[in-house]
Amino acid sequence: MEILNEISENVVKGDAHVVAELVQGALNGGVHLQRIMNEGMVKGMTVIGERFKNNEIYLPEMMVAARAMNAGLDIIEPLMAKSNTSYVGKVVIGTVRDDLHDVGKNMVRIMFKGAGFQVFDLGIDVSPDEFVKAARDNDADLIAMSTLLTLTIPNMKETIKAIEGAGLKNETKIMVGGAPVTHNIADQVGADGYAPDCARAVERAKELLGLT
Ligand code: B12
């Protein structure tokens, strides 16, 4: 679909303003938001990833592409928030310590909101103590951790240890995800669940919380 290609191309160009306009246009035209995210924005980000890997672009281009993508997600997010206030569960989400990637985490947040969860987003570079404090303060049912760097996978393990140490493991389920994370890694770090993308993140969370 032409508008989805245009969204993808403008994520690659890093034009946040145009991406926001196109996403709004696609929504007005009745395109489903899952398609806007996957066939528009994520497609553009995949091109950026490939170009970075091949040394065709550098950090600034990646950064502006992510900013453009987040501008598109900002348009989608309010549409996903449920109008009623009876939440199906509470989720604390964040990107682990030393990792600054937030696009995938933001998509997971949006999908959780859309499924009726109350979401507490701690942002990026979140320390184990911050996860523990937020989970305790908000009585979280689920802690969702994202990482995009192989180097920061051990920080997931460290966070899970801190959650266990704080005595929260029995009442809170833990999910991990992000491009380098697999089922095996999820098991190794001691998570309860893993999902490869934001749609399946919600499905898996519901299974873990006995909501299906
Ligand atoms: C954009 C980007 C950046 C931007 C991030 C800006 C931002 N606001 O996020 C900037 C420029 C800051 C950046 C910096 C770096 N980056 Co970078 N970056 C990327 C890039 C191109 C896209 C990431 C992205 O947004 N993907 C799109 C989203 C939608 O995908 P996703 O995050 O995987 O999320 C999906 C799933 O994984 C899942 N998911 C995500 N989180 C969670 C959580 C849970 C609980 C669940 C269940 C599911 C889930 O759902 C999402 C949607 O379905 C990737 C390349 C790539 N192909 O991924 C490299 C990449 C991740 N970066 C990489 C690197 C090396 C770096 C740097 C170290 C570069 C450097 N030399 O400085 C720094 C690290 C900075 C830091 N400390 O974090 C490498 C990582 C290699 C590795 N395996 O360790 C990659 C893979 C590029 C590459 N091919 O080399 N980067």
Short mmCIF file of C-alpha atoms and ligand atoms in Angstrom, two decimals:
data_model
loop_
_atom_site.label_atom_id
_atom_site.label_comp_id
_atom_site.label_asym_id
_atom_site.label_seq_id
_atom_site.Cartn_x
_atom_site.Cartn_y
_atom_site.Cartn_z
CA MET A 1 0.00 0.00 0.00
CA GLU A 2 1.43 3.35 -1.09
CA ILE A 3 0.93 5.22 2.20
CA LEU A 4 2.66 2.44 4.14
CA ASN A 5 5.65 2.68 1.78
CA GLU A 6 5.73 6.43 2.31
CA ILE A 7 5.71 5.95 6.10
CA SER A 8 8.58 3.48 5.81
CA GLU A 9 10.56 5.81 3.52
CA ASN A 10 10.11 8.76 5.86
CA VAL A 11 11.19 6.75 8.91
CA VAL A 12 14.35 5.97 6.93
CA LYS A 13 14.75 9.67 6.10
CA GLY A 14 14.08 10.51 9.74
CA ASP A 15 11.39 13.07 8.97
CA ALA A 16 9.34 12.99 12.19
CA HIS A 17 6.89 15.63 11.02
CA VAL A 18 6.02 13.84 7.78
CA VAL A 19 5.81 10.44 9.53
CA ALA A 20 3.30 11.86 12.02
CA GLU A 21 1.23 13.35 9.20
CA LEU A 22 1.29 10.15 7.16
CA VAL A 23 0.35 7.99 10.15
CA GLN A 24 -2.59 10.29 10.83
CA GLY A 25 -3.53 10.12 7.14
CA ALA A 26 -3.37 6.33 7.13
CA LEU A 27 -5.55 6.16 10.24
CA ASN A 28 -8.07 8.56 8.68
CA GLY A 29 -8.07 6.33 5.61
CA GLY A 30 -9.02 3.33 7.74
CA VAL A 31 -5.67 1.47 7.65
CA HIS A 32 -5.37 -0.84 10.66
CA LEU A 33 -2.81 0.39 13.17
CA GLN A 34 -1.05 -2.97 13.33
CA ARG A 35 -0.33 -2.62 9.61
CA ILE A 36 0.80 0.98 10.08
CA MET A 37 3.27 -0.15 12.73
CA ASN A 38 4.56 -3.30 11.04
CA GLU A 39 4.35 -2.61 7.31
CA GLY A 40 5.16 1.09 7.65
CA MET A 41 7.29 2.04 10.61
CA VAL A 42 9.04 -1.22 11.55
CA LYS A 43 9.85 -1.81 7.87
CA GLY A 44 11.65 1.53 7.78
CA MET A 45 13.55 0.75 10.96
CA THR A 46 14.65 -2.60 9.50
CA VAL A 47 16.18 -0.76 6.52
CA ILE A 48 18.00 1.53 8.96
CA GLY A 49 19.33 -1.49 10.88
CA GLU A 50 20.67 -3.08 7.70
CA ARG A 51 22.33 0.14 6.56
CA PHE A 52 23.98 0.59 9.95
CA LYS A 53 25.24 -2.99 9.86
CA ASN A 54 26.75 -2.36 6.42
CA ASN A 55 28.39 0.89 7.60
CA GLU A 56 26.29 2.91 5.16
CA ILE A 57 24.93 5.12 7.95
CA TYR A 58 26.02 6.04 11.47
CA LEU A 59 24.51 6.83 14.86
CA PRO A 60 22.91 10.21 13.98
CA GLU A 61 20.84 8.65 11.19
CA MET A 62 19.70 5.86 13.52
CA MET A 63 18.77 8.43 16.11
CA VAL A 64 16.64 10.57 13.81
CA ALA A 65 14.94 7.46 12.40
CA ALA A 66 14.00 6.39 15.94
CA ARG A 67 12.72 9.88 16.67
CA ALA A 68 10.55 9.75 13.54
CA MET A 69 9.22 6.36 14.55
CA ASN A 70 8.40 7.55 18.05
CA ALA A 71 6.53 10.53 16.53
CA GLY A 72 4.35 8.04 14.64
CA LEU A 73 3.81 5.96 17.78
CA ASP A 74 2.71 9.12 19.64
CA ILE A 75 -0.20 9.42 17.19
CA ILE A 76 -1.21 5.80 17.64
CA GLU A 77 -0.92 5.57 21.41
CA PRO A 78 -3.97 7.62 22.49
CA LEU A 79 -6.15 5.55 20.19
CA MET A 80 -5.10 2.41 21.97
CA ALA A 81 -5.79 3.63 25.49
CA LYS A 82 -8.99 2.08 26.73
CA SER A 83 -11.75 4.44 27.75
CA ASN A 84 -12.89 2.42 30.76
CA THR A 85 -10.80 2.50 33.92
CA SER A 86 -11.07 -1.07 35.10
CA TYR A 87 -7.66 -2.40 34.16
CA VAL A 88 -7.05 -6.08 33.52
CA GLY A 89 -3.65 -5.84 35.22
CA LYS A 90 -0.70 -3.60 36.01
CA VAL A 91 2.53 -3.67 34.04
CA VAL A 92 5.84 -2.01 34.84
CA ILE A 93 7.94 -1.69 31.68
CA GLY A 94 11.38 -0.35 30.90
CA THR A 95 14.60 -0.78 28.93
CA VAL A 96 17.33 -2.24 31.12
CA ARG A 97 20.33 -0.41 32.50
CA ASP A 98 22.92 0.89 29.98
CA ASP A 99 20.54 0.44 27.05
CA LEU A 100 19.03 3.52 25.38
CA HIS A 101 16.80 1.85 22.75
CA ASP A 102 13.13 2.58 23.29
CA VAL A 103 11.17 2.10 20.06
CA GLY A 104 10.31 -1.59 20.57
CA LYS A 105 9.61 -1.01 24.26
CA ASN A 106 7.22 1.81 23.33
CA MET A 107 5.40 -0.50 20.92
CA VAL A 108 5.00 -3.12 23.65
CA ARG A 109 3.68 -0.39 26.00
CA ILE A 110 1.11 0.66 23.42
CA MET A 111 -0.10 -2.90 22.87
CA PHE A 112 -0.45 -3.48 26.62
CA LYS A 113 -2.47 -0.27 26.95
CA GLY A 114 -4.65 -1.36 24.05
CA ALA A 115 -5.31 -4.67 25.78
CA GLY A 116 -6.58 -2.84 28.89
CA PHE A 117 -3.51 -2.95 31.13
CA GLN A 118 -2.39 -0.03 33.27
CA VAL A 119 1.18 0.63 32.21
CA PHE A 120 3.97 2.30 34.18
CA ASP A 121 6.77 3.09 31.73
CA LEU A 122 10.11 3.71 33.43
CA GLY A 123 11.84 4.70 30.18
CA ILE A 124 15.37 3.71 29.22
CA ASP A 125 18.53 2.82 31.17
CA VAL A 126 16.45 1.55 34.10
CA SER A 127 18.40 0.15 37.05
CA PRO A 128 17.38 -3.03 38.90
CA ASP A 129 16.44 -0.93 41.94
CA GLU A 130 14.17 1.30 39.87
CA PHE A 131 12.34 -1.76 38.51
CA VAL A 132 11.95 -3.14 42.03
CA LYS A 133 10.71 0.16 43.46
CA ALA A 134 8.16 0.72 40.68
CA ALA A 135 6.88 -2.85 40.91
CA ARG A 136 6.47 -2.55 44.66
CA ASP A 137 4.97 0.97 44.68
CA ASN A 138 2.43 0.09 42.00
CA ASP A 139 1.71 -3.46 43.07
CA ALA A 140 2.61 -4.69 39.57
CA ASP A 141 1.30 -7.97 38.19
CA LEU A 142 3.96 -8.02 35.50
CA ILE A 143 7.42 -6.57 34.92
CA ALA A 144 8.39 -6.30 31.24
CA MET A 145 12.02 -5.66 30.36
CA SER A 146 13.38 -4.74 26.95
CA THR A 147 16.91 -4.81 25.62
CA LEU A 148 18.38 -4.43 22.14
CA LEU A 149 22.02 -5.00 23.02
CA THR A 150 23.71 -8.34 23.56
CA LEU A 151 25.93 -6.59 26.08
CA THR A 152 23.02 -5.64 28.34
CA ILE A 153 21.36 -9.08 28.49
CA PRO A 154 23.17 -9.75 31.81
CA ASN A 155 21.43 -6.66 33.20
CA MET A 156 18.13 -8.49 32.76
CA LYS A 157 19.46 -11.31 34.90
CA GLU A 158 20.68 -8.84 37.49
CA THR A 159 17.28 -7.14 37.58
CA ILE A 160 15.50 -10.46 38.01
CA LYS A 161 17.84 -11.31 40.90
CA ALA A 162 16.98 -7.97 42.51
CA ILE A 163 13.26 -8.68 42.08
CA GLU A 164 13.73 -12.07 43.73
CA GLY A 165 15.86 -10.49 46.46
CA ALA A 166 13.10 -8.02 47.20
CA GLY A 167 10.65 -10.90 47.68
CA LEU A 168 8.45 -9.89 44.74
CA LYS A 169 8.96 -12.94 42.54
CA ASN A 170 5.88 -14.80 43.78
CA GLU A 171 3.42 -12.01 43.15
CA THR A 172 4.93 -10.59 39.95
CA LYS A 173 5.54 -12.30 36.62
CA ILE A 174 8.56 -11.27 34.59
CA MET A 175 8.74 -11.02 30.80
CA VAL A 176 11.73 -10.17 28.65
CA GLY A 177 12.08 -9.21 25.00
CA GLY A 178 13.98 -7.22 22.40
CA ALA A 179 15.76 -8.22 19.20
CA PRO A 180 18.66 -10.28 20.69
CA VAL A 181 16.44 -12.08 23.24
CA THR A 182 15.31 -15.66 22.56
CA HIS A 183 13.40 -18.33 24.50
CA ASN A 184 16.73 -19.78 25.63
CA ILE A 185 17.99 -16.42 26.85
CA ALA A 186 14.72 -15.81 28.67
CA ASP A 187 15.20 -19.14 30.48
CA GLN A 188 18.85 -18.38 31.22
CA VAL A 189 18.09 -15.04 32.84
CA GLY A 190 15.25 -16.55 34.86
CA ALA A 191 12.27 -14.83 33.23
CA ASP A 192 8.78 -16.34 33.33
CA GLY A 193 8.03 -15.46 29.73
CA TYR A 194 9.30 -14.14 26.41
CA ALA A 195 7.72 -12.97 23.18
CA PRO A 196 9.32 -12.04 19.87
CA ASP A 197 7.03 -9.09 19.15
CA CYS A 198 4.61 -6.68 20.75
CA ALA A 199 1.42 -8.49 19.70
CA ARG A 200 2.60 -11.78 21.13
CA ALA A 201 3.90 -9.99 24.24
CA VAL A 202 0.31 -9.29 25.23
CA GLU A 203 -0.82 -12.84 24.46
CA ARG A 204 1.99 -14.31 26.55
CA ALA A 205 1.34 -11.87 29.40
CA LYS A 206 -2.31 -12.91 29.51
CA GLU A 207 -1.29 -16.56 29.64
CA LEU A 208 1.17 -15.89 32.45
CA LEU A 209 -1.44 -13.98 34.44
CA GLY A 210 -4.16 -16.53 33.82
CA LEU A 211 -6.29 -14.06 31.87
CA THR A 212 -6.99 -16.24 28.83
C1 B12 B 1 17.43 2.93 16.32
C2 B12 B 1 18.66 2.23 16.82
C3 B12 B 1 19.50 2.93 17.71
C4 B12 B 1 19.13 4.31 18.27
C5 B12 B 1 18.06 4.10 19.38
C6 B12 B 1 17.16 5.30 19.57
C7 B12 B 1 15.89 4.95 20.28
N1 B12 B 1 15.19 5.99 20.69
O1 B12 B 1 15.52 3.79 20.46
C8 B12 B 1 20.50 4.81 18.82
C9 B12 B 1 21.16 5.69 17.79
C10 B12 B 1 20.46 5.58 20.15
C11 B12 B 1 21.29 3.50 18.93
C12 B12 B 1 22.44 3.39 19.67
C13 B12 B 1 23.23 2.24 19.70
N2 B12 B 1 23.03 1.10 19.02
CO1 B12 B 1 21.38 0.73 18.05
N3 B12 B 1 20.06 0.28 16.82
C14 B12 B 1 18.98 0.89 16.40
C15 B12 B 1 18.23 0.04 15.34
C16 B12 B 1 18.56 0.59 13.96
C17 B12 B 1 16.74 -0.05 15.46
C18 B12 B 1 16.18 -0.54 16.80
C19 B12 B 1 14.69 -0.48 16.73
O2 B12 B 1 14.10 0.52 17.11
N4 B12 B 1 14.04 -1.53 16.14
C20 B12 B 1 12.61 -1.55 15.87
C21 B12 B 1 11.84 -2.13 17.05
C22 B12 B 1 10.35 -2.11 16.74
O3 B12 B 1 12.24 -3.47 17.21
P1 B12 B 1 12.60 -4.10 18.64
O4 B12 B 1 13.16 -3.06 19.51
O5 B12 B 1 13.36 -5.36 18.42
O6 B12 B 1 11.18 -4.45 19.28
C23 B12 B 1 10.32 -5.49 18.86
C24 B12 B 1 10.59 -6.84 19.55
O7 B12 B 1 11.95 -7.06 19.82
C25 B12 B 1 9.70 -6.84 20.75
N5 B12 B 1 10.17 -6.30 22.03
C26 B12 B 1 10.95 -5.22 22.29
N6 B12 B 1 11.06 -5.04 23.60
C27 B12 B 1 10.35 -5.99 24.22
C28 B12 B 1 10.11 -6.24 25.57
C29 B12 B 1 9.32 -7.32 25.94
C30 B12 B 1 9.05 -7.59 27.38
C31 B12 B 1 8.76 -8.17 24.93
C32 B12 B 1 7.98 -9.34 25.33
C33 B12 B 1 8.99 -7.91 23.58
C34 B12 B 1 9.77 -6.82 23.23
O8 B12 B 1 8.57 -6.07 20.33
C35 B12 B 1 8.96 -5.06 19.40
C36 B12 B 1 7.91 -4.85 18.34
O9 B12 B 1 7.24 -5.97 17.93
C37 B12 B 1 18.88 -1.37 15.61
C38 B12 B 1 18.92 -2.32 14.41
C39 B12 B 1 17.84 -3.37 14.46
N7 B12 B 1 17.68 -4.06 13.36
O10 B12 B 1 17.20 -3.63 15.45
C40 B12 B 1 20.27 -1.00 16.12
C41 B12 B 1 21.01 -1.96 17.08
C42 B12 B 1 20.05 -2.53 18.11
N8 B12 B 1 21.98 -1.06 17.73
C43 B12 B 1 23.12 -1.62 17.89
C44 B12 B 1 24.25 -0.98 18.50
C45 B12 B 1 25.55 -1.76 18.47
C46 B12 B 1 24.14 0.30 19.07
C47 B12 B 1 25.27 1.08 19.77
C48 B12 B 1 26.16 0.25 20.72
C49 B12 B 1 26.10 1.75 18.66
C50 B12 B 1 27.35 2.46 19.11
N9 B12 B 1 28.45 2.06 18.53
O11 B12 B 1 27.31 3.33 19.95
C51 B12 B 1 24.49 2.19 20.53
C52 B12 B 1 24.14 1.76 21.97
C53 B12 B 1 23.58 2.86 22.79
C54 B12 B 1 22.99 2.32 24.09
N10 B12 B 1 23.75 2.39 25.17
O12 B12 B 1 21.88 1.82 24.09
C55 B12 B 1 23.15 -3.05 17.41
C56 B12 B 1 23.08 -4.06 18.58
C57 B12 B 1 23.95 -5.28 18.35
C58 B12 B 1 23.81 -6.20 19.52
N11 B12 B 1 23.14 -7.34 19.32
O13 B12 B 1 24.29 -5.94 20.59
C59 B12 B 1 21.95 -3.07 16.43
C60 B12 B 1 21.26 -4.44 16.27
C61 B12 B 1 22.50 -2.58 15.06
C62 B12 B 1 23.48 -3.55 14.40
N12 B12 B 1 23.03 -4.35 13.47
O14 B12 B 1 24.63 -3.58 14.74
N13 B12 B 1 20.70 2.51 18.20
#
